[in-house]
GROMACS .gro file of C-alpha atoms in nm:
model
  110
    1MET     CA    1  -5.502  -0.017  -0.835
    2ALA     CA    2  -5.644   0.127  -1.157
    3ALA     CA    3  -5.723  -0.101  -1.448
    4LEU     CA    4  -5.439  -0.142  -1.693
    5GLY     CA    5  -5.642  -0.140  -2.014
    6SER     CA    6  -5.546  -0.350  -2.311
    7PRO     CA    7  -5.186  -0.450  -2.382
    8LEU     CA    8  -5.221  -0.319  -2.739
    9ARG     CA    9  -5.311   0.026  -2.608
   10THR     CA   10  -5.010   0.020  -2.378
   11LEU     CA   11  -4.783  -0.087  -2.665
   12ARG     CA   12  -4.915   0.192  -2.887
   13GLY     CA   13  -4.860   0.444  -2.607
   14LEU     CA   14  -4.502   0.327  -2.562
   15LEU     CA   15  -4.433   0.353  -2.934
   16ARG     CA   16  -4.586   0.703  -2.940
   17GLU     CA   17  -4.353   0.811  -2.662
   18LEU     CA   18  -4.057   0.662  -2.851
   19ARG     CA   19  -4.157   0.867  -3.156
   20HIS     CA   20  -4.162   1.182  -2.941
   21ALA     CA   21  -3.822   1.099  -2.793
   22SER     CA   22  -3.655   1.005  -3.121
   23GLY     CA   23  -3.807   1.293  -3.317
   24ARG     CA   24  -3.535   1.514  -3.179
   25ALA     CA   25  -3.261   1.262  -3.261
   26GLY     CA   26  -3.321   1.274  -3.635
   27ARG     CA   27  -3.331   0.901  -3.700
   28PRO     CA   28  -3.643   0.681  -3.737
   29TYR     CA   29  -3.770   0.543  -3.410
   30ARG     CA   30  -3.807   0.194  -3.560
   31ASP     CA   31  -3.429   0.170  -3.591
   32THR     CA   32  -3.372   0.218  -3.219
   33PRO     CA   33  -3.284  -0.072  -2.989
   34ALA     CA   34  -3.564   0.038  -2.753
   35TYR     CA   35  -3.827  -0.013  -3.025
   36GLN     CA   36  -3.692  -0.355  -3.115
   37HIS     CA   37  -3.677  -0.463  -2.749
   38ILE     CA   38  -4.031  -0.348  -2.670
   39VAL     CA   39  -4.185  -0.514  -2.975
   40ALA     CA   40  -3.991  -0.837  -2.913
   41ALA     CA   41  -4.098  -0.845  -2.548
   42PHE     CA   42  -4.465  -0.795  -2.635
   43ARG     CA   43  -4.445  -1.066  -2.903
   44ALA     CA   44  -4.274  -1.310  -2.667
   45HIS     CA   45  -4.534  -1.258  -2.391
   46ARG     CA   46  -4.855  -1.265  -2.592
   47VAL     CA   47  -5.123  -1.522  -2.527
   48THR     CA   48  -5.153  -1.782  -2.803
   49SER     CA   49  -5.381  -2.080  -2.848
   50GLU     CA   50  -5.092  -2.314  -2.771
   51LYS     CA   51  -4.974  -2.170  -2.443
   52LEU     CA   52  -5.080  -1.925  -2.177
   53CYS     CA   53  -4.799  -1.698  -2.075
   54ARG     CA   54  -4.795  -1.650  -1.699
   55ALA     CA   55  -4.577  -1.342  -1.720
   56GLN     CA   56  -4.811  -1.148  -1.949
   57GLN     CA   57  -4.975  -0.952  -1.669
   58GLU     CA   58  -4.635  -0.878  -1.518
   59LEU     CA   59  -4.503  -0.753  -1.852
   60HIS     CA   60  -4.815  -0.545  -1.906
   61PHE     CA   61  -4.784  -0.386  -1.561
   62GLN     CA   62  -4.415  -0.306  -1.618
   63ALA     CA   63  -4.491  -0.164  -1.962
   64ALA     CA   64  -4.772   0.054  -1.824
   65THR     CA   65  -4.540   0.178  -1.549
   66TYR     CA   66  -4.267   0.260  -1.802
   67LEU     CA   67  -4.523   0.438  -2.021
   68CYS     CA   68  -4.626   0.651  -1.724
   69LEU     CA   69  -4.260   0.736  -1.660
   70LEU     CA   70  -4.196   0.834  -2.023
   71ARG     CA   71  -4.507   1.055  -2.038
   72SER     CA   72  -4.424   1.219  -1.707
   73VAL     CA   73  -4.065   1.294  -1.812
   74ARG     CA   74  -4.183   1.445  -2.142
   75GLU     CA   75  -4.451   1.658  -1.973
   76HIS     CA   76  -4.207   1.766  -1.701
   77ALA     CA   77  -3.956   1.877  -1.965
   78ALA     CA   78  -4.226   2.078  -2.143
   79LEU     CA   79  -4.330   2.248  -1.817
   80HIS     CA   80  -3.968   2.313  -1.729
   81ARG     CA   81  -3.903   2.478  -2.066
   82GLU     CA   82  -4.211   2.696  -2.028
   83TYR     CA   83  -4.182   2.808  -1.666
   84HIS     CA   84  -3.810   2.782  -1.582
   85GLY     CA   85  -3.661   3.107  -1.467
   86LYS     CA   86  -3.558   3.335  -1.749
   87GLY     CA   87  -3.402   3.596  -1.528
   88GLU     CA   88  -3.579   3.882  -1.360
   89ARG     CA   89  -3.938   3.940  -1.472
   90SER     CA   90  -4.143   4.253  -1.444
   91PRO     CA   91  -4.443   4.257  -1.207
   92GLU     CA   92  -4.678   4.285  -1.505
   93GLU     CA   93  -4.529   3.974  -1.666
   94VAL     CA   94  -4.550   3.775  -1.341
   95ALA     CA   95  -4.913   3.879  -1.294
   96GLY     CA   96  -4.988   3.772  -1.651
   97LEU     CA   97  -4.834   3.428  -1.590
   98VAL     CA   98  -5.081   3.354  -1.311
   99GLY     CA   99  -5.378   3.516  -1.486
  100PHE     CA  100  -5.402   3.845  -1.302
  101ARG     CA  101  -5.384   4.206  -1.414
  102LEU     CA  102  -5.227   4.480  -1.208
  103PRO     CA  103  -5.461   4.764  -1.113
  104GLN     CA  104  -5.435   5.085  -1.311
  105GLN     CA  105  -5.340   5.400  -1.122
  106PRO     CA  106  -5.581   5.692  -1.133
  107GLY     CA  107  -5.489   5.975  -1.363
  108GLY     CA  108  -5.347   5.752  -1.634
  109LYS     CA  109  -5.018   5.682  -1.457
  110GLY     CA  110  -4.941   5.319  -1.523
   0.00000   0.00000   0.00000
C-alpha cells in the first residue's frame, strides 16, 4: 500500500475537489453540507494532547480513498467531454487526434 501522506494534505485535496464540484453550482463551497461534514469529521478525529484517537488512521484512509474517487470522476468527465463521439469525423481529423498526418498524394491531389 502506498503511503497516505499527511492528513492536512488530504483535507486540502478534498476541499479543492469540492471547490471544483461546486464551482458549477454557483454557490460557495463552504455552504455545502459536504464541506461541513468533512471539516467536522477531521476535527473530531484529530490527535490532541489529551487523547489519542484510534480511528484517525481509518478516517485518513477513507478520506484519501474518497479524494481519489473525486479526482478520478472529475478527470473522467473531462476526458469524456473531450473525446466523446461528436458524430462522424473525417479521416484527417481522426489522424490528428492520435498525432498522425495522412500522406499527401503526388501531383498535389489531397
